[in-house]
Short mmCIF file of C-alpha atoms and ligand atoms in Angstrom, two decimals:
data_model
loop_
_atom_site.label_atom_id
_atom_site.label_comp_id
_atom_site.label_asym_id
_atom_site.label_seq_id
_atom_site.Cartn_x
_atom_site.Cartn_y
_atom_site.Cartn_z
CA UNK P 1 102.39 60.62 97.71
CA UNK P 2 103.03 56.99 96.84
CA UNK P 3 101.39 55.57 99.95
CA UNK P 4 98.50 54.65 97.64
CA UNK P 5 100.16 52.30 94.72
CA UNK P 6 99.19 48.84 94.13
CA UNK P 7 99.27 45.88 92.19
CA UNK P 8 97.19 47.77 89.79
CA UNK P 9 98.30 50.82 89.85
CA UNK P 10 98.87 52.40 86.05
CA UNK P 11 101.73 53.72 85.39
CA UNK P 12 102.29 57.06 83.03
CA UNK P 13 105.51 59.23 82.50
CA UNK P 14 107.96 61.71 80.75
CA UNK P 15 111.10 60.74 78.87
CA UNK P 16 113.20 63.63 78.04
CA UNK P 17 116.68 64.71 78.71
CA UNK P 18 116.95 67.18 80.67
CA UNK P 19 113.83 66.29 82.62
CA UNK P 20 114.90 67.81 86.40
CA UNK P 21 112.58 71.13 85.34
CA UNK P 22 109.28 68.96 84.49
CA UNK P 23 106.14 70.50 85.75
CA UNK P 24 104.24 67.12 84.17
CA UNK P 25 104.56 65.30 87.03
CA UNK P 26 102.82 67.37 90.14
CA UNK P 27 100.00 68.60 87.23
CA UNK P 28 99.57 65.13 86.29
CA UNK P 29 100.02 63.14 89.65
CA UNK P 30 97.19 65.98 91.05
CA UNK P 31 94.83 65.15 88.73
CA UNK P 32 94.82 61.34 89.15
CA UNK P 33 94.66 62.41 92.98
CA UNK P 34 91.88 64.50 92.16
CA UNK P 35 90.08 62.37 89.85
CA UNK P 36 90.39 59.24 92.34
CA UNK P 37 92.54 57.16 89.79
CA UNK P 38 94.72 54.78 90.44
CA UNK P 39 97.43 56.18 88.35
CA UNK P 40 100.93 57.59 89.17
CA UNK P 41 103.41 59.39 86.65
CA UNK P 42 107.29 59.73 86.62
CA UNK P 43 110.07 61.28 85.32
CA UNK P 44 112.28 59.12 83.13
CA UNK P 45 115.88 60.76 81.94
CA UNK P 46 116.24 58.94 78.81
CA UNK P 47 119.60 59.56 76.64
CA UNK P 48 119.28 59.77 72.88
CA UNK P 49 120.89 56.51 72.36
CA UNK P 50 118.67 54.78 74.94
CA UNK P 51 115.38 55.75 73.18
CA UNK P 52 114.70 52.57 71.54
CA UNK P 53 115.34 50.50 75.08
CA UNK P 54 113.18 53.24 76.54
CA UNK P 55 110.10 52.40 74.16
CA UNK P 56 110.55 48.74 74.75
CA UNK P 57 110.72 49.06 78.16
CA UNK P 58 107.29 50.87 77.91
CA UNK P 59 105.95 47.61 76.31
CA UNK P 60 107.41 45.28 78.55
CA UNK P 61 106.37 47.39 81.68
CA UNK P 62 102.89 47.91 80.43
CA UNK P 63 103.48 51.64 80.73
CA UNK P 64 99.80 53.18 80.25
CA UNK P 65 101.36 56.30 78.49
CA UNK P 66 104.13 58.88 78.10
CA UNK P 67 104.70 62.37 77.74
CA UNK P 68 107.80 63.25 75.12
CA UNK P 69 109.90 66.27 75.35
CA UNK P 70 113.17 67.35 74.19
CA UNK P 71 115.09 65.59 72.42
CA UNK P 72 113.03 62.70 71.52
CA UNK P 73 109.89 64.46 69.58
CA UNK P 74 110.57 63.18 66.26
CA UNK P 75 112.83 60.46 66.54
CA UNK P 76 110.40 58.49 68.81
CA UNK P 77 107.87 58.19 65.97
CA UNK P 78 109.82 55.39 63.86
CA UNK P 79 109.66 53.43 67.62
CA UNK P 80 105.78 53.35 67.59
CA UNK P 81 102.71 51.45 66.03
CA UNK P 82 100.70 54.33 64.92
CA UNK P 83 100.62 57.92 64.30
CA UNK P 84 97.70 60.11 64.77
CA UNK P 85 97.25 61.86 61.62
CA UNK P 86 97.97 65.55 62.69
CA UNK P 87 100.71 64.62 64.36
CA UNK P 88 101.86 62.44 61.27
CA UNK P 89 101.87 66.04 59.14
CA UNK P 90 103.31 68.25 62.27
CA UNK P 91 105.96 65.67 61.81
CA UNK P 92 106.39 65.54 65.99
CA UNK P 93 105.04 63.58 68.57
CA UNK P 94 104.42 64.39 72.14
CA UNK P 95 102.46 61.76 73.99
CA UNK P 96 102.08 58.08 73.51
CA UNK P 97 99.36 56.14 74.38
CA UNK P 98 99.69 52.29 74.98
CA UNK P 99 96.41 50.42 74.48
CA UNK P 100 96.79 47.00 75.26
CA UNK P 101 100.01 46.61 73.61
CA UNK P 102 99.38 49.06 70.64
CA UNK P 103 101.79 52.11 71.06
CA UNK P 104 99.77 55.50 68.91
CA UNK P 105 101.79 58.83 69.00
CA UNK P 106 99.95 62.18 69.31
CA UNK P 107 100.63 65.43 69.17
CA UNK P 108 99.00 67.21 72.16
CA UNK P 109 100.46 70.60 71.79
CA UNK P 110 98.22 71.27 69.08
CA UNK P 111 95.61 70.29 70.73
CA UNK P 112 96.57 71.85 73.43
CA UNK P 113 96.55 75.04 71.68
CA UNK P 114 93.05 74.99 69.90
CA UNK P 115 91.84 73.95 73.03
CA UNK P 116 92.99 77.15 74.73
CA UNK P 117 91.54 79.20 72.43
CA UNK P 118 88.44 77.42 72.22
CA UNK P 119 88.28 77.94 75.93
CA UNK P 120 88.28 81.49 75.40
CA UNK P 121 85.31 81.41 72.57
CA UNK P 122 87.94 82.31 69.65
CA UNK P 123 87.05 80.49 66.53
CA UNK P 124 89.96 80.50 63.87
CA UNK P 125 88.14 80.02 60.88
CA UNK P 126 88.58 83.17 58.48
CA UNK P 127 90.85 84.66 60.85
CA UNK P 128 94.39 86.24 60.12
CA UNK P 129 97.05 84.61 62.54
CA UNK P 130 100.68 85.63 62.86
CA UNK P 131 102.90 82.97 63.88
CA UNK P 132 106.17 84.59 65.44
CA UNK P 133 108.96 81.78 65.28
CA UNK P 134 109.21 78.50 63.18
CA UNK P 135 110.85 75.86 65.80
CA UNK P 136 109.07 72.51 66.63
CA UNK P 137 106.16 74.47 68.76
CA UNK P 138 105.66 76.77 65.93
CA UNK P 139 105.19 73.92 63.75
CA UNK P 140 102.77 71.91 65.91
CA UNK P 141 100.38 75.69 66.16
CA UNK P 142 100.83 76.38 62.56
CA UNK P 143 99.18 73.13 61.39
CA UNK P 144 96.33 73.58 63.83
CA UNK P 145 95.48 77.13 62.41
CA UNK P 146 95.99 75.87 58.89
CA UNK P 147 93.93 72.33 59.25
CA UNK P 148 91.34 74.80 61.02
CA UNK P 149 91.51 77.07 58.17
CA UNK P 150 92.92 80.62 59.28
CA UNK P 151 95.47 82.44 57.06
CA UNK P 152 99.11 82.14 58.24
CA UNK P 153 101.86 84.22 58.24
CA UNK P 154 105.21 83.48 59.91
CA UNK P 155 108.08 85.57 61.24
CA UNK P 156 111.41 84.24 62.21
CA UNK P 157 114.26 85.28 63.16
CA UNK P 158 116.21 83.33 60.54
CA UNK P 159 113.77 83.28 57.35
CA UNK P 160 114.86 80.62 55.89
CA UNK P 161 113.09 78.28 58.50
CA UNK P 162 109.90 80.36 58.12
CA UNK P 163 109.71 79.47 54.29
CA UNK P 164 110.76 75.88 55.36
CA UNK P 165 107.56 75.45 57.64
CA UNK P 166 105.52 77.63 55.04
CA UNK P 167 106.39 74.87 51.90
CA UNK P 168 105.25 72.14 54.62
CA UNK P 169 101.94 74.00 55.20
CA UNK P 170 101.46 73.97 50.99
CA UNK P 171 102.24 70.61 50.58
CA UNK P 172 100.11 69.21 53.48
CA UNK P 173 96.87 71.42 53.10
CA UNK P 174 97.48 73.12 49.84
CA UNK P 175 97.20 76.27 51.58
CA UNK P 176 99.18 79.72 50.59
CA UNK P 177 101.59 81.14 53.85
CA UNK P 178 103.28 84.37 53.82
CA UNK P 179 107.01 83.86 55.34
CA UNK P 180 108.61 86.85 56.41
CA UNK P 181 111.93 87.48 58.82
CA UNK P 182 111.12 88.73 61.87
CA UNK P 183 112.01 92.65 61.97
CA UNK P 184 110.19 95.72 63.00
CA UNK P 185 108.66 96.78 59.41
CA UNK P 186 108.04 93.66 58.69
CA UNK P 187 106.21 93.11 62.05
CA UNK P 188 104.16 96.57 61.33
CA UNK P 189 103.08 95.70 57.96
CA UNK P 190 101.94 92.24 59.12
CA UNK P 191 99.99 93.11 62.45
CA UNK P 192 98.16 95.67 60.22
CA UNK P 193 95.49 92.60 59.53
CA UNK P 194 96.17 90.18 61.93
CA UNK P 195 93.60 89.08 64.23
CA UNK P 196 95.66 86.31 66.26
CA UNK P 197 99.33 87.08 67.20
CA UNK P 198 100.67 84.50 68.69
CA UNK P 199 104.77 83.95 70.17
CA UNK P 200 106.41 80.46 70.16
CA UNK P 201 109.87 82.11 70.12
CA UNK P 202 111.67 82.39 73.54
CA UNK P 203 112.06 86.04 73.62
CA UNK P 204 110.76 87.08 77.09
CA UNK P 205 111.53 83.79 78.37
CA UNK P 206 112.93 84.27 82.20
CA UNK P 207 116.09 85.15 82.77
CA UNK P 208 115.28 87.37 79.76
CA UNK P 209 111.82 88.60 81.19
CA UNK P 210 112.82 92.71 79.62
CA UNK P 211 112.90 91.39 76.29
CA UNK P 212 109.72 91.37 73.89
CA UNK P 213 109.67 89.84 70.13
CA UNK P 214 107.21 92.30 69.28
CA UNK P 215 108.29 96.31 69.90
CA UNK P 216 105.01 97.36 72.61
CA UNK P 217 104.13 100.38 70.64
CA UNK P 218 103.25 98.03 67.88
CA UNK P 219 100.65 96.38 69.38
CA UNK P 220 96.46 97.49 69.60
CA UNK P 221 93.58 96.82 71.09
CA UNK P 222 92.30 94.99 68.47
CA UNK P 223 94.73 92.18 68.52
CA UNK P 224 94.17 88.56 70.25
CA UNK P 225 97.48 88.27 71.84
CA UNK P 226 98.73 84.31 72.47
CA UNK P 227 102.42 84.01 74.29
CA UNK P 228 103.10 80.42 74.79
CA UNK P 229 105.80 81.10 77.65
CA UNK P 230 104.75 80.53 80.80
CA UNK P 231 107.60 81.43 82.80
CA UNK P 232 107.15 84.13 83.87
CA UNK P 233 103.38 83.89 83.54
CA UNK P 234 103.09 87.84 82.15
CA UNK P 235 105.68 88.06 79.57
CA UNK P 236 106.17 91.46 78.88
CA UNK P 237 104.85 91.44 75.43
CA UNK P 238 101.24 90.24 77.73
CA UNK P 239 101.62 92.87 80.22
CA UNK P 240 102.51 95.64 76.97
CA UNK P 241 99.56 94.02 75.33
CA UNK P 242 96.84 94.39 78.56
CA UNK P 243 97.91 97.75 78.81
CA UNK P 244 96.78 99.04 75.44
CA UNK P 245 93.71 97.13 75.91
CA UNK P 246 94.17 93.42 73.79
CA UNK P 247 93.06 89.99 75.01
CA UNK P 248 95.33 87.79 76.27
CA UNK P 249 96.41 84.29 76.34
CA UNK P 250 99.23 82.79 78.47
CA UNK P 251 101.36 79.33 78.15
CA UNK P 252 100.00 78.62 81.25
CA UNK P 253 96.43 77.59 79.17
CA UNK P 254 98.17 75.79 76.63
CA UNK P 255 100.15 74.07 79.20
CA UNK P 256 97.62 72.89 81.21
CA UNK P 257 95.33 72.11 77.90
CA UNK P 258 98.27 70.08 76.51
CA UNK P 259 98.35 68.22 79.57
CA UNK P 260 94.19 67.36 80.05
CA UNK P 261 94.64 66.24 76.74
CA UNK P 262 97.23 63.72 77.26
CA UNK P 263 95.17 62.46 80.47
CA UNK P 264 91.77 62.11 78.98
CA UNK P 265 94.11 59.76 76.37
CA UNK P 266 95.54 57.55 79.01
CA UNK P 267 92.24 57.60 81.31
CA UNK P 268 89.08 58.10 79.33
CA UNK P 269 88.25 60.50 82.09
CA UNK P 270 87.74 64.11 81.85
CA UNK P 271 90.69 66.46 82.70
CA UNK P 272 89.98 68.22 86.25
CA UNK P 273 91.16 71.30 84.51
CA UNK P 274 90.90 73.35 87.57
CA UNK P 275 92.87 71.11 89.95
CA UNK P 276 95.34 70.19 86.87
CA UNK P 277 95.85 74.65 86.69
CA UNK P 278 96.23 75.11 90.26
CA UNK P 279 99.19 72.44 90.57
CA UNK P 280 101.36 73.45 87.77
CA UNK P 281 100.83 77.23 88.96
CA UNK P 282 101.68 75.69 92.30
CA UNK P 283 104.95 73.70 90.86
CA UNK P 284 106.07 77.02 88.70
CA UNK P 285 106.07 79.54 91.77
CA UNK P 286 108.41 77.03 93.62
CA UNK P 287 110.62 76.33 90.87
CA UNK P 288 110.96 79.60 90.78
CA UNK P 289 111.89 80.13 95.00
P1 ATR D 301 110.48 75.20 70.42
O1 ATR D 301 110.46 73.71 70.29
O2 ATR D 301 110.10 75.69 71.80
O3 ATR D 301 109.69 75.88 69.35
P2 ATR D 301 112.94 75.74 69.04
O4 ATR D 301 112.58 74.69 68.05
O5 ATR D 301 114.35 75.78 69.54
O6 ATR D 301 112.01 75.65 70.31
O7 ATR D 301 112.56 77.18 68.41
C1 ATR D 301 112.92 78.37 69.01
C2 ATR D 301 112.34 79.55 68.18
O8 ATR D 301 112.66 80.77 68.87
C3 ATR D 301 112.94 79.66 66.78
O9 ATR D 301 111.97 80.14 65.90
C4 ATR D 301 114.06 80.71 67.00
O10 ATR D 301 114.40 81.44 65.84
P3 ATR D 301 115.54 80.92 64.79
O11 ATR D 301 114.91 79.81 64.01
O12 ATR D 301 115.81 82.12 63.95
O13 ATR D 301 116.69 80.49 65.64
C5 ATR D 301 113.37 81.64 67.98
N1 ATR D 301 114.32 82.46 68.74
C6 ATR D 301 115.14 82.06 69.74
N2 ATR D 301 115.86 83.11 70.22
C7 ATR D 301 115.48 84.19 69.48
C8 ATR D 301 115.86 85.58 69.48
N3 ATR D 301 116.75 86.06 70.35
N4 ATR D 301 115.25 86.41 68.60
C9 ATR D 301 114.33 85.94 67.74
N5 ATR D 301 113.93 84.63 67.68
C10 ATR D 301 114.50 83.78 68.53
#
């Protein structure tokens, strides 16, 4: 790694803080390596109060483009040139691109998401989804279902922030969304009609790989089940879901999708999806050692 660079070597990145647990950097750096581009990417700890330096640094260097993470999502937009439209309404932006000095702000992780499902031949349109959580992730997948017009219904923990997030949904695409809190006879009324269940809540999340946000004997075969945590890779609200015969989607998918969209931004190539899946599974099992 590294032996590579030269004068014209492009340079991409992550600012975040923390940023030690990044996977972005071996899926990304593997597949520049794989797609024979002269590219590298970084990690960058970046402070809250350095942001602004941070985004004029990325003009100054001629960085090619950056992946954003916590805690800089939405306070990084007021630093850039443009906004990409969806990612204007999401309100959150996760990857810049810098095209010959103009700095635009996407939001990949909702195109990460439709991506994934697309993948798997699941068209939303008509569909009944069930959003469980209403945190910035939530937020970036319920604007993708609404703008590709599914019915929504959220579940949170605290309720409040599900009617929050289903007010933004109104105003933005004039579109109806049930907010409920998240509780078992709430959960069973809702999953009654749902086609699409999918978890942006960190229930199941490792260290806390026994817990489930949804109770197993809830669940059928019916249901499209979509857990964006990847870590562990079969949360057990997957494994519960497999075994009474649902589809499943892991984080892994919209991980990796996330990321292949973010590279075809900064390359114009197309994402080696393959070699992009087999590093960040790669990078996961020895973070995990
Ligand atoms: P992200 O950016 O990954 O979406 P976040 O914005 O911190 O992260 O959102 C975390 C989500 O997980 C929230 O919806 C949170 O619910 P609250 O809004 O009620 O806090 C949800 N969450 C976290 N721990 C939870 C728990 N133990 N039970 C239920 N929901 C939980």
């Amino acid at each position: 790694m590294g032996t590579h660079l030269s004068g014209r070597t492009r340079i991409c990145g992550i600012i975040g803080d923390p940023i030690e647990h990044t996977l972005s950097p071996r899926m990304h750096n593997a597949a520049f390596q794989s797609a024979g581009l002269d590219y590298i990417y970084v990690p960058f700890r970046v402070r809250r109060e350095d942001l602004t330096l941070a985004i004029q640094g990325m003009r100054a260097l001629h960085i090619r483009g950056l992946s954003v993470t916590i805690p800089h999502k939405v306070a990084v937009m007021s630093l850039l040139d443009e906004i990409d439209p969806l990612a204007q309404k999401i309100g959150a932006v996760n990857t810049v691109s810098n095209e010959c000095g103009v700095l635009t702000g996407y939001n990949t992780d909702s195109t990460g998401f439709l991506r994934a499902l697309e993948a798997e031949k699941i068209d939303l349109k008509g569909k009944n989804v069930c959003i469980l959580g209403a945190g910035g992730a939530a937020r970036a997948i319920a604007f993708s279902v609404a703008d590709r017009g599914a019915r929504l219904t959220i579940l949170n923990r605290h309720p409040d922030s599900a009617e929050g997030l289903a007010n933004r949904i109104l105003k933005f695409f004039r579109q109806h969304v049930l907010a409920l809190e998240l509780n078992r006879e709430n959960l069973k009324t809702a999953l009654r009609g749902t086609d699409l269940l999918v978890n942006t809540t960190s229930v199941g999340m490792s260290p806390n790989f026994d817990e489930t946000p949804v109770p197993l004997t809830l669940l059928n075969r019916k249901l499209i089940i979509f857990d964006i945590i990847y870590n562990p890779l079969k949360t057990r609200l997957l494994e519960g879901a497999e075994k009474r015969g649902a589809r499943v989607i892991s984080g892994l998918q919209m991980l990796v999708w996330q990321g292949a969209a973010a590279f075809e931004l900064w390359t114009g190539a197309k994402a080696p999806m393959e070699r992009m899946r087999e590093a960040t599974l790669k990078a996961l099992r020895s973070s995990e050692d």
